[in-house]
mmCIF file of C-alpha atoms and ligand atoms in Angstrom:
data_model
loop_
_atom_site.group_PDB
_atom_site.id
_atom_site.type_symbol
_atom_site.label_atom_id
_atom_site.label_comp_id
_atom_site.label_asym_id
_atom_site.label_seq_id
_atom_site.Cartn_x
_atom_site.Cartn_y
_atom_site.Cartn_z
ATOM 1 C CA MET A 5 -1.957 -84.134 -47.259
ATOM 2 C CA LYS A 6 -2.704 -81.529 -50.428
ATOM 3 C CA SER A 7 -6.068 -79.872 -48.563
ATOM 4 C CA THR A 8 -3.451 -79.764 -45.712
ATOM 5 C CA ASN A 9 -1.379 -77.699 -47.377
ATOM 6 C CA ILE A 10 -3.939 -75.476 -49.305
ATOM 7 C CA ARG A 11 -5.758 -74.477 -45.282
ATOM 8 C CA ARG A 12 -1.812 -73.896 -44.263
ATOM 9 C CA LYS A 13 -1.222 -71.846 -46.799
ATOM 10 C CA LYS A 14 -4.517 -69.796 -46.433
ATOM 11 C CA LYS A 15 -4.257 -69.566 -42.571
ATOM 12 C CA LEU A 16 -0.694 -68.102 -42.944
ATOM 13 C CA ARG A 17 -1.967 -65.449 -46.168
ATOM 14 C CA SER A 18 -4.914 -63.744 -43.744
ATOM 15 C CA MET A 19 -2.794 -63.962 -40.758
ATOM 16 C CA LEU A 20 -0.195 -62.441 -43.515
ATOM 17 C CA PHE A 21 -3.019 -59.654 -44.679
ATOM 18 C CA ILE A 22 -4.400 -58.763 -40.797
ATOM 19 C CA SER A 23 -0.027 -58.699 -39.950
ATOM 20 C CA PHE A 24 -0.453 -56.218 -42.764
ATOM 21 C CA ILE A 25 -3.524 -54.255 -41.828
ATOM 22 C CA ILE A 26 -1.942 -53.707 -38.060
ATOM 23 C CA CYS A 27 0.830 -51.925 -40.769
ATOM 24 C CA ILE A 28 -0.859 -50.074 -42.033
ATOM 25 C CA ALA A 29 -3.098 -48.830 -39.373
ATOM 26 C CA LEU A 30 0.129 -48.244 -37.219
ATOM 27 C CA ILE A 31 2.694 -45.907 -40.252
ATOM 28 C CA ILE A 32 -1.390 -43.792 -40.230
ATOM 29 C CA ARG A 33 -0.562 -43.610 -36.081
ATOM 30 C CA ILE A 34 2.381 -42.395 -36.170
ATOM 31 C CA GLY A 35 1.584 -39.975 -38.864
ATOM 32 C CA TYR A 36 -1.230 -38.994 -37.612
ATOM 33 C CA ILE A 37 0.964 -38.083 -34.181
ATOM 34 C CA GLU A 38 4.248 -36.751 -35.830
ATOM 35 C CA PHE A 39 2.446 -34.536 -38.127
ATOM 36 C CA VAL A 40 -1.284 -33.847 -36.838
ATOM 37 C CA GLN A 41 -0.586 -33.796 -33.083
ATOM 38 C CA GLY A 42 3.130 -32.756 -32.959
ATOM 39 C CA SER A 43 3.492 -29.082 -31.992
ATOM 40 C CA GLU A 44 0.875 -29.452 -29.583
ATOM 41 C CA LEU A 45 2.901 -32.249 -28.108
ATOM 42 C CA GLN A 46 5.415 -31.146 -29.078
ATOM 43 C CA SER A 47 5.243 -27.540 -26.642
ATOM 44 C CA MET A 48 4.368 -29.120 -23.809
ATOM 45 C CA ALA A 49 6.945 -31.967 -23.495
ATOM 46 C CA TYR A 50 8.676 -28.985 -22.790
ATOM 47 C CA MET A 51 6.340 -27.677 -20.166
ATOM 48 C CA GLN A 52 7.177 -30.913 -18.585
ATOM 49 C CA GLN A 53 10.372 -30.604 -19.261
ATOM 50 C CA THR A 54 11.734 -27.604 -18.029
ATOM 51 C CA LEU A 55 11.119 -26.026 -15.353
ATOM 52 C CA ASN A 56 11.794 -21.935 -15.876
ATOM 53 C CA ARG A 57 12.212 -20.353 -12.484
ATOM 54 C CA LYS A 58 13.259 -16.599 -12.143
ATOM 55 C CA ILE A 59 16.186 -15.852 -9.539
ATOM 56 C CA ASN A 60 15.601 -12.384 -7.802
ATOM 57 C CA PRO A 61 18.653 -10.139 -7.276
ATOM 58 C CA ARG A 62 19.900 -9.175 -4.324
ATOM 59 C CA ARG A 63 17.865 -5.216 -3.736
ATOM 60 C CA GLY A 64 21.364 -2.475 -2.917
ATOM 61 C CA THR A 65 20.901 -1.469 0.689
ATOM 62 C CA ILE A 66 20.487 2.108 1.331
ATOM 63 C CA PHE A 67 23.187 4.080 4.293
ATOM 64 C CA ASP A 68 22.715 7.199 5.843
ATOM 65 C CA SER A 69 25.984 9.428 4.731
ATOM 66 C CA THR A 70 28.325 8.302 7.261
ATOM 67 C CA GLY A 71 27.966 4.468 4.926
ATOM 68 C CA GLU A 72 26.994 2.518 8.527
ATOM 69 C CA ASN A 73 23.783 2.667 9.356
ATOM 70 C CA VAL A 74 21.940 0.897 7.722
ATOM 71 C CA LEU A 75 19.007 1.841 7.265
ATOM 72 C CA ALA A 76 17.521 -0.993 4.059
ATOM 73 C CA VAL A 77 19.109 -4.307 3.970
ATOM 74 C CA SER A 78 17.948 -6.944 2.164
ATOM 75 C CA ALA A 79 17.466 -10.657 3.280
ATOM 76 C CA SER A 80 17.891 -13.693 1.983
ATOM 77 C CA VAL A 81 14.456 -15.459 2.086
ATOM 78 C CA GLU A 82 13.116 -18.310 -0.549
ATOM 79 C CA THR A 83 10.665 -18.389 -2.350
ATOM 80 C CA VAL A 84 8.524 -21.741 -2.705
ATOM 81 C CA THR A 85 6.726 -22.998 -6.455
ATOM 82 C CA VAL A 86 5.406 -25.809 -7.886
ATOM 83 C CA ASN A 87 5.037 -27.581 -11.272
ATOM 84 C CA PRO A 88 1.790 -28.410 -10.859
ATOM 85 C CA GLY A 89 2.142 -31.993 -14.740
ATOM 86 C CA ASN A 90 5.452 -32.832 -12.402
ATOM 87 C CA ILE A 91 3.196 -33.653 -9.477
ATOM 88 C CA LYS A 92 2.157 -37.320 -9.637
ATOM 89 C CA LYS A 93 -1.916 -37.754 -9.387
ATOM 90 C CA GLU A 94 -1.742 -39.891 -6.093
ATOM 91 C CA ASP A 95 0.325 -37.011 -4.216
ATOM 92 C CA LYS A 96 -1.322 -34.186 -5.400
ATOM 93 C CA GLU A 97 -3.783 -34.920 -1.795
ATOM 94 C CA LYS A 98 -0.886 -35.479 0.566
ATOM 95 C CA VAL A 99 2.089 -32.092 -1.043
ATOM 96 C CA ALA A 100 -1.003 -29.685 -0.813
ATOM 97 C CA ARG A 101 -1.729 -30.729 3.398
ATOM 98 C CA ALA A 102 2.308 -31.021 3.590
ATOM 99 C CA LEU A 103 2.724 -27.639 2.563
ATOM 100 C CA ALA A 104 0.081 -25.793 4.068
ATOM 101 C CA ASP A 105 0.836 -27.322 7.625
ATOM 102 C CA ILE A 106 4.622 -26.290 7.235
ATOM 103 C CA PHE A 107 3.300 -22.268 5.554
ATOM 104 C CA ASN A 108 0.252 -22.095 7.602
ATOM 105 C CA LEU A 109 -2.389 -22.215 4.587
ATOM 106 C CA ASP A 110 -4.891 -22.701 3.439
ATOM 107 C CA TYR A 111 -5.367 -25.865 2.349
ATOM 108 C CA GLU A 112 -8.240 -25.929 -0.687
ATOM 109 C CA LYS A 113 -6.735 -23.440 -1.913
ATOM 110 C CA VAL A 114 -3.462 -24.442 -2.024
ATOM 111 C CA LEU A 115 -4.701 -28.332 -3.137
ATOM 112 C CA LYS A 116 -6.617 -26.091 -5.989
ATOM 113 C CA LYS A 117 -2.261 -24.371 -7.270
ATOM 114 C CA VAL A 118 -1.589 -28.360 -7.092
ATOM 115 C CA ASN A 119 -3.961 -29.168 -9.196
ATOM 116 C CA ARG A 120 -4.311 -26.937 -11.741
ATOM 117 C CA ASN A 121 -2.930 -27.337 -15.093
ATOM 118 C CA SER A 122 -0.138 -24.370 -15.028
ATOM 119 C CA SER A 123 3.391 -24.964 -15.718
ATOM 120 C CA ILE A 124 4.290 -23.489 -12.071
ATOM 121 C CA GLU A 125 2.136 -21.632 -8.907
ATOM 122 C CA THR A 126 3.701 -19.645 -6.553
ATOM 123 C CA ILE A 127 2.713 -21.696 -3.144
ATOM 124 C CA VAL A 128 4.040 -18.611 -0.444
ATOM 125 C CA LYS A 129 6.887 -16.004 -0.592
ATOM 126 C CA LYS A 130 9.630 -15.125 1.510
ATOM 127 C CA VAL A 131 9.507 -16.508 3.583
ATOM 128 C CA GLU A 132 12.101 -17.589 6.946
ATOM 129 C CA LYS A 133 15.152 -20.624 6.646
ATOM 130 C CA GLU A 134 13.108 -22.900 8.915
ATOM 131 C CA HIS A 135 9.946 -23.308 7.908
ATOM 132 C CA THR A 136 11.395 -24.371 3.515
ATOM 133 C CA ASP A 137 13.475 -26.297 6.085
ATOM 134 C CA LYS A 138 10.980 -28.048 7.647
ATOM 135 C CA LEU A 139 9.092 -28.575 3.931
ATOM 136 C CA ARG A 140 13.324 -29.895 3.098
ATOM 137 C CA ILE A 141 12.396 -32.684 5.474
ATOM 138 C CA TRP A 142 8.878 -33.548 4.533
ATOM 139 C CA MET A 143 10.266 -34.048 1.060
ATOM 140 C CA GLU A 144 13.477 -35.980 2.190
ATOM 141 C CA GLN A 145 10.322 -38.805 4.265
ATOM 142 C CA ASN A 146 8.052 -38.678 1.675
ATOM 143 C CA ASN A 147 10.800 -39.323 -1.037
ATOM 144 C CA ILE A 148 8.453 -36.911 -2.741
ATOM 145 C CA ALA A 149 11.248 -34.694 -4.851
ATOM 146 C CA ALA A 150 9.457 -33.814 -7.985
ATOM 147 C CA GLY A 151 7.404 -30.509 -8.721
ATOM 148 C CA ILE A 152 8.565 -28.618 -5.942
ATOM 149 C CA ASN A 153 11.311 -25.729 -5.989
ATOM 150 C CA ILE A 154 13.152 -23.685 -3.144
ATOM 151 C CA ASP A 155 14.590 -20.684 -4.877
ATOM 152 C CA GLU A 156 16.453 -17.879 -3.722
ATOM 153 C CA ASP A 157 14.459 -14.767 -2.469
ATOM 154 C CA THR A 158 15.349 -11.419 -0.025
ATOM 155 C CA LYS A 159 12.768 -9.796 1.785
ATOM 156 C CA ARG A 160 13.830 -5.796 2.499
ATOM 157 C CA TYR A 161 14.346 -4.640 6.274
ATOM 158 C CA TYR A 162 14.250 -1.167 7.934
ATOM 159 C CA PRO A 163 16.137 -1.415 10.726
ATOM 160 C CA TYR A 164 15.215 1.462 12.006
ATOM 161 C CA SER A 165 11.485 0.969 11.110
ATOM 162 C CA ASN A 166 9.512 4.433 11.339
ATOM 163 C CA LEU A 167 13.181 6.320 11.483
ATOM 164 C CA ALA A 168 13.042 8.680 7.954
ATOM 165 C CA SER A 169 10.363 6.451 6.748
ATOM 166 C CA ASN A 170 8.919 8.886 4.653
ATOM 167 C CA VAL A 171 12.151 9.910 2.323
ATOM 168 C CA ILE A 172 12.848 6.557 2.067
ATOM 169 C CA GLY A 173 9.787 4.662 1.409
ATOM 170 C CA PHE A 174 9.221 0.704 0.748
ATOM 171 C CA THR A 175 8.825 -2.065 -1.074
ATOM 172 C CA GLY A 176 6.735 -3.947 -3.276
ATOM 173 C CA SER A 177 6.178 -8.225 -3.175
ATOM 174 C CA ASP A 178 8.316 -7.877 -6.386
ATOM 175 C CA ASN A 179 10.836 -6.597 -4.549
ATOM 176 C CA GLN A 180 10.010 -3.327 -7.002
ATOM 177 C CA GLY A 181 10.137 0.439 -5.526
ATOM 178 C CA LEU A 182 6.956 1.544 -4.127
ATOM 179 C CA GLU A 183 7.705 4.972 -2.088
ATOM 180 C CA GLY A 184 10.710 7.634 -1.339
ATOM 181 C CA ILE A 185 13.816 6.053 -2.201
ATOM 182 C CA GLU A 186 12.877 2.941 -3.271
ATOM 183 C CA ALA A 187 11.313 3.636 -6.034
ATOM 184 C CA LYS A 188 13.088 7.047 -7.083
ATOM 185 C CA TYR A 189 16.798 5.616 -7.292
ATOM 186 C CA ASP A 190 14.506 1.732 -7.936
ATOM 187 C CA ASN A 191 16.195 1.215 -11.850
ATOM 188 C CA ILE A 192 19.504 2.238 -9.710
ATOM 189 C CA LEU A 193 18.978 -0.177 -6.072
ATOM 190 C CA GLN A 194 16.946 -2.948 -7.989
ATOM 191 C CA GLY A 195 19.605 -5.013 -10.280
ATOM 192 C CA LYS A 196 18.748 -7.840 -12.889
ATOM 193 C CA THR A 197 16.443 -10.775 -11.972
ATOM 194 C CA GLY A 198 17.505 -14.236 -13.201
ATOM 195 C CA LYS A 199 16.894 -17.260 -14.529
ATOM 196 C CA ILE A 200 16.580 -21.124 -14.392
ATOM 197 C CA LEU A 201 15.965 -23.310 -17.227
ATOM 198 C CA LYS A 202 15.567 -26.973 -16.408
ATOM 199 C CA LEU A 203 15.502 -29.499 -18.623
ATOM 200 C CA THR A 204 14.020 -32.384 -17.223
ATOM 201 C CA ASP A 205 12.678 -35.899 -17.427
ATOM 202 C CA ALA A 206 8.381 -37.093 -16.753
ATOM 203 C CA THR A 207 9.051 -37.685 -12.621
ATOM 204 C CA GLY A 208 10.752 -34.086 -12.984
ATOM 205 C CA SER A 209 14.008 -34.805 -11.600
ATOM 206 C CA ASP A 210 16.352 -32.321 -13.550
ATOM 207 C CA LEU A 211 19.037 -34.486 -16.739
ATOM 208 C CA GLY A 212 22.083 -33.284 -15.150
ATOM 209 C CA THR A 213 23.841 -30.354 -16.449
ATOM 210 C CA GLU A 214 22.921 -31.162 -19.627
ATOM 211 C CA GLY A 215 19.824 -28.311 -21.103
ATOM 212 C CA GLU A 216 20.647 -26.268 -18.635
ATOM 213 C CA ASP A 217 20.459 -22.795 -18.173
ATOM 214 C CA TYR A 218 21.557 -20.680 -15.357
ATOM 215 C CA ILE A 219 21.205 -16.712 -16.436
ATOM 216 C CA GLU A 220 22.836 -15.284 -12.980
ATOM 217 C CA ALA A 221 20.881 -12.770 -10.875
ATOM 218 C CA VAL A 222 22.838 -9.669 -11.182
ATOM 219 C CA ASP A 223 22.561 -7.442 -8.236
ATOM 220 C CA GLY A 224 21.609 -3.746 -7.638
ATOM 221 C CA ASP A 225 23.921 -0.880 -6.582
ATOM 222 C CA ASP A 226 23.717 0.382 -2.729
ATOM 223 C CA LEU A 227 22.865 3.830 -2.686
ATOM 224 C CA ILE A 228 24.738 6.040 0.187
ATOM 225 C CA LEU A 229 22.607 8.934 1.259
ATOM 226 C CA SER A 230 23.341 13.003 2.975
ATOM 227 C CA ILE A 231 21.242 12.059 6.207
ATOM 228 C CA ASP A 232 22.533 11.721 8.970
ATOM 229 C CA MET A 233 21.184 9.408 11.093
ATOM 230 C CA THR A 234 21.427 10.817 14.524
ATOM 231 C CA ILE A 235 20.681 14.788 13.526
ATOM 232 C CA GLN A 236 17.468 12.709 11.346
ATOM 233 C CA SER A 237 16.301 10.944 15.431
ATOM 234 C CA ILE A 238 17.325 13.663 17.147
ATOM 235 C CA ALA A 239 14.987 15.919 14.806
ATOM 236 C CA GLU A 240 12.513 13.262 14.445
ATOM 237 C CA LYS A 241 12.595 12.987 18.930
ATOM 238 C CA TYR A 242 12.080 16.852 18.987
ATOM 239 C CA LEU A 243 9.443 16.708 15.323
ATOM 240 C CA LYS A 244 7.003 14.820 17.462
ATOM 241 C CA GLN A 245 7.038 16.735 20.819
ATOM 242 C CA ALA A 246 6.441 19.678 19.225
ATOM 243 C CA CYS A 247 3.678 18.079 17.987
ATOM 244 C CA ILE A 248 2.365 16.915 20.095
ATOM 245 C CA ASP A 249 2.504 20.196 22.439
ATOM 246 C CA ASN A 250 1.263 22.228 20.340
ATOM 247 C CA VAL A 251 -1.196 19.892 18.411
ATOM 248 C CA CYS A 252 0.090 20.149 15.499
ATOM 249 C CA THR A 253 -3.050 18.232 13.884
ATOM 250 C CA ASP A 254 -1.883 18.846 10.588
ATOM 251 C CA GLY A 255 1.551 17.109 11.657
ATOM 252 C CA GLY A 256 4.663 19.865 10.497
ATOM 253 C CA ASN A 257 7.743 18.864 8.703
ATOM 254 C CA ILE A 258 11.712 19.624 9.810
ATOM 255 C CA LEU A 259 14.885 19.832 7.238
ATOM 256 C CA ILE A 260 17.824 20.181 8.257
ATOM 257 C CA ALA A 261 20.141 21.780 5.549
ATOM 258 C CA ASN A 262 24.637 22.049 5.667
ATOM 259 C CA PRO A 263 24.623 26.092 4.433
ATOM 260 C CA LYS A 264 28.117 24.899 3.571
ATOM 261 C CA THR A 265 27.170 22.309 0.423
ATOM 262 C CA GLY A 266 23.069 22.420 0.570
ATOM 263 C CA ASP A 267 23.040 18.684 1.641
ATOM 264 C CA ILE A 268 20.291 17.512 3.217
ATOM 265 C CA LEU A 269 21.532 16.024 6.807
ATOM 266 C CA ALA A 270 17.879 15.462 7.911
ATOM 267 C CA MET A 271 13.944 15.410 6.745
ATOM 268 C CA ALA A 272 12.234 14.444 9.498
ATOM 269 C CA SER A 273 8.404 14.134 9.140
ATOM 270 C CA TYR A 274 5.201 13.894 11.501
ATOM 271 C CA PRO A 275 3.814 11.829 11.675
ATOM 272 C CA ASN A 276 5.227 8.764 10.323
ATOM 273 C CA TYR A 277 4.697 5.033 10.007
ATOM 274 C CA ASP A 278 6.824 1.941 10.020
ATOM 275 C CA LEU A 279 8.795 1.084 7.447
ATOM 276 C CA ASN A 280 8.369 -2.817 7.857
ATOM 277 C CA ASN A 281 4.732 -2.983 7.914
ATOM 278 C CA PRO A 282 3.474 0.094 6.212
ATOM 279 C CA TYR A 283 0.687 -1.175 5.311
ATOM 280 C CA LYS A 284 -0.886 -0.008 8.676
ATOM 281 C CA ILE A 285 -3.087 3.348 9.304
ATOM 282 C CA ASN A 286 -0.543 4.911 11.438
ATOM 283 C CA ASP A 287 -3.802 7.027 12.627
ATOM 284 C CA GLU A 288 -5.647 5.740 15.632
ATOM 285 C CA ASP A 289 -9.033 6.477 14.878
ATOM 286 C CA LEU A 290 -8.515 5.632 11.269
ATOM 287 C CA SER A 291 -7.059 2.302 12.241
ATOM 288 C CA PHE A 292 -10.654 1.846 15.034
ATOM 289 C CA VAL A 293 -12.971 1.545 11.411
ATOM 290 C CA TRP A 294 -10.686 0.538 9.296
ATOM 291 C CA ASP A 295 -12.786 -2.318 7.434
ATOM 292 C CA THR A 296 -15.318 -0.392 7.050
ATOM 293 C CA LEU A 297 -13.760 2.023 5.130
ATOM 294 C CA SER A 298 -13.950 1.875 0.938
ATOM 295 C CA SER A 299 -11.298 0.377 -0.921
ATOM 296 C CA GLY A 300 -11.144 3.911 -2.430
ATOM 297 C CA ASP A 301 -10.825 5.066 1.072
ATOM 298 C CA LYS A 302 -7.891 3.268 2.619
ATOM 299 C CA SER A 303 -5.438 4.240 -0.654
ATOM 300 C CA GLU A 304 -6.096 8.141 0.186
ATOM 301 C CA ALA A 305 -5.256 7.205 3.898
ATOM 302 C CA LEU A 306 -2.402 5.454 2.442
ATOM 303 C CA GLN A 307 -1.072 8.041 0.193
ATOM 304 C CA GLN A 308 -1.527 10.727 3.277
ATOM 305 C CA MET A 309 0.502 9.014 5.325
ATOM 306 C CA TRP A 310 3.052 7.696 2.473
ATOM 307 C CA ARG A 311 3.608 10.732 1.511
ATOM 308 C CA ASN A 312 6.820 13.258 1.816
ATOM 309 C CA LYS A 313 5.222 16.345 3.212
ATOM 310 C CA ALA A 314 8.869 18.303 3.150
ATOM 311 C CA ILE A 315 9.119 17.858 -0.235
ATOM 312 C CA SER A 316 4.880 17.718 -0.998
ATOM 313 C CA ASP A 317 3.560 20.163 0.285
ATOM 314 C CA THR A 318 3.728 23.778 -0.443
ATOM 315 C CA TYR A 319 4.723 25.665 2.892
ATOM 316 C CA GLU A 320 5.918 30.605 2.441
ATOM 317 C CA PRO A 321 9.235 30.427 3.593
ATOM 318 C CA GLY A 322 7.988 33.817 5.884
ATOM 319 C CA SER A 323 9.238 34.613 9.274
ATOM 320 C CA THR A 324 11.809 31.843 8.674
ATOM 321 C CA PHE A 325 13.390 33.903 6.102
ATOM 322 C CA LYS A 326 13.758 36.689 8.844
ATOM 323 C CA LEU A 327 18.079 34.790 9.837
ATOM 324 C CA VAL A 328 18.949 35.348 6.861
ATOM 325 C CA THR A 329 18.728 38.835 6.114
ATOM 326 C CA SER A 330 19.928 38.653 10.130
ATOM 327 C CA SER A 331 22.975 36.905 9.462
ATOM 328 C CA ALA A 332 24.086 38.564 6.034
ATOM 329 C CA ALA A 333 23.641 41.874 8.733
ATOM 330 C CA LEU A 334 25.670 40.678 11.404
ATOM 331 C CA GLU A 335 28.296 39.405 8.862
ATOM 332 C CA GLU A 336 28.888 42.765 7.383
ATOM 333 C CA GLY A 337 29.251 45.054 10.883
ATOM 334 C CA ILE A 338 25.592 46.460 10.198
ATOM 335 C CA THR A 339 24.309 45.583 13.179
ATOM 336 C CA ASP A 340 25.378 43.425 16.678
ATOM 337 C CA THR A 341 22.935 41.848 19.206
ATOM 338 C CA ASP A 342 22.082 43.642 21.866
ATOM 339 C CA ASN A 343 22.146 47.528 20.776
ATOM 340 C CA SER A 344 19.110 47.931 22.817
ATOM 341 C CA GLY A 345 16.470 50.273 20.666
ATOM 342 C CA GLU A 346 18.101 50.189 18.160
ATOM 343 C CA PHE A 347 14.936 49.698 16.924
ATOM 344 C CA ALA A 348 11.557 50.877 16.455
ATOM 345 C CA CYS A 349 8.117 49.197 16.402
ATOM 346 C CA THR A 350 5.189 51.210 15.777
ATOM 347 C CA GLY A 351 3.137 48.477 14.901
ATOM 348 C CA SER A 352 2.890 49.029 10.963
ATOM 349 C CA ILE A 353 5.862 50.141 8.405
ATOM 350 C CA ASN A 354 5.193 51.822 4.788
ATOM 351 C CA ILE A 355 7.458 49.913 1.698
ATOM 352 C CA ALA A 356 6.941 49.593 -1.885
ATOM 353 C CA GLY A 357 3.316 51.899 -1.234
ATOM 354 C CA THR A 358 1.786 49.352 0.552
ATOM 355 C CA ARG A 359 1.450 48.456 4.210
ATOM 356 C CA ILE A 360 2.677 45.901 6.119
ATOM 357 C CA LYS A 361 1.422 45.312 10.067
ATOM 358 C CA CYS A 362 2.770 43.644 12.687
ATOM 359 C CA TRP A 363 1.735 40.389 13.848
ATOM 360 C CA ARG A 364 0.932 43.052 17.733
ATOM 361 C CA TYR A 365 -0.346 45.966 15.840
ATOM 362 C CA TYR A 366 -2.842 46.929 17.762
ATOM 363 C CA ARG A 367 0.671 47.335 20.574
ATOM 364 C CA PRO A 368 3.480 47.927 19.219
ATOM 365 C CA HIS A 369 6.383 46.437 20.356
ATOM 366 C CA GLY A 370 8.437 49.256 20.285
ATOM 367 C CA GLY A 371 12.763 49.738 20.323
ATOM 368 C CA GLN A 372 14.012 46.588 20.186
ATOM 369 C CA SER A 373 17.137 45.241 19.956
ATOM 370 C CA LEU A 374 18.279 42.419 16.526
ATOM 371 C CA ARG A 375 17.588 39.917 19.747
ATOM 372 C CA GLN A 376 14.477 41.880 21.012
ATOM 373 C CA ALA A 377 13.418 41.675 17.500
ATOM 374 C CA LEU A 378 13.838 38.146 16.318
ATOM 375 C CA MET A 379 12.159 36.575 19.523
ATOM 376 C CA ASN A 380 9.268 38.895 18.646
ATOM 377 C CA SER A 381 9.355 38.072 14.722
ATOM 378 C CA CYS A 382 8.973 41.611 14.124
ATOM 379 C CA ASN A 383 8.312 42.642 11.143
ATOM 380 C CA PRO A 384 8.313 46.325 10.807
ATOM 381 C CA VAL A 385 12.560 45.884 11.923
ATOM 382 C CA PHE A 386 12.983 42.799 9.030
ATOM 383 C CA ILE A 387 11.781 45.603 6.753
ATOM 384 C CA GLY A 388 13.592 48.437 8.268
ATOM 385 C CA LEU A 389 16.691 46.364 8.354
ATOM 386 C CA ARG A 390 16.300 45.307 5.039
ATOM 387 C CA SER A 391 16.354 48.908 3.765
ATOM 388 C CA LYS A 392 19.219 49.492 6.188
ATOM 389 C CA ILE A 393 21.432 46.238 4.171
ATOM 390 C CA ARG A 394 19.943 47.581 0.241
ATOM 391 C CA SER A 395 21.391 51.591 1.207
ATOM 392 C CA ARG A 396 25.235 50.143 1.481
ATOM 393 C CA ASN A 397 24.280 48.552 -1.953
ATOM 394 C CA LEU A 398 24.414 45.241 -0.827
ATOM 395 C CA LEU A 399 21.196 43.406 -1.170
HETATM 396 ZN ZN1 ZN B 417 6.721 44.172 16.647
#
């Protein structure tokens, strides 16, 4: 009887000892997790529990001078991202396969992103809603919601494609202005990016509105140009015709300004390019050999195509200034348009000790009216006319 009691006591004591050891081990383990791994685990949990996604603002619209014709506009599209850590291991291949099929992407590349150890991966940018709706249906049918995000985004469209392309310019994949007006006035057009910061549970599902931070995007402002779409179209049409007819290998420009205000009503360049497809070269010969070019040559050719030659290249006004001299003389009543033989071209004229020739110095124009002199672009006549204006102290 006594010996069994002792045995029982012994058993109890050893049980207590084992429990004590286990307790100590647990306390050490908790201490280790809390104090040694604490901060690392906390940041891992934060990464898993929060989804930090950008909301792109709507970029401002660019109008022509009437305020009615839209030259550049942002339309709603959607961008798909994944949070790899929130997609269950057994679902990864399935998700990658669906994303690749719906958006026509390379399965291996998508799978790599889905398996990556990062908080967010972009799968596809700026797709039309009809495609993302397919994804929504697939997610519902397969009961997979966690880890796949479909966010609103915007895409730039240029309704008139080539019209005023060298003036307007275009935007990059992050809606930033890269060329022309789009780049110059980027800070006005771009707006402010918003943010969705959400707390989620271990599966990536939303934890209600608690812990949700939604910073709304601020849309960009609109721009109204002095360019009039109708005048611009006409200028481009005739510029193209003139360049083709006269085989202008360097292309050409037309600038049309309102003389009263100086507003630029049209700024046409030829050749121009398609704003909706700005990386497609407009030169036929180059496009044939495009794939064989080095990246440096490609970039140089594109820069050349995008450049707004009307403002970036220099050009001597030369004979175009004869219009100013003519207008001044007519306004002051110094001459008339058709006084036959009023001026004389002898092939050259001396002014300030320099002999300036007429382009047809070898067979001078002889007697000229103002109209004839303008038609013939005769230098001596206009130098003479300018002296006449000057003698009246008008210039
Ligand atoms: Zn002449």
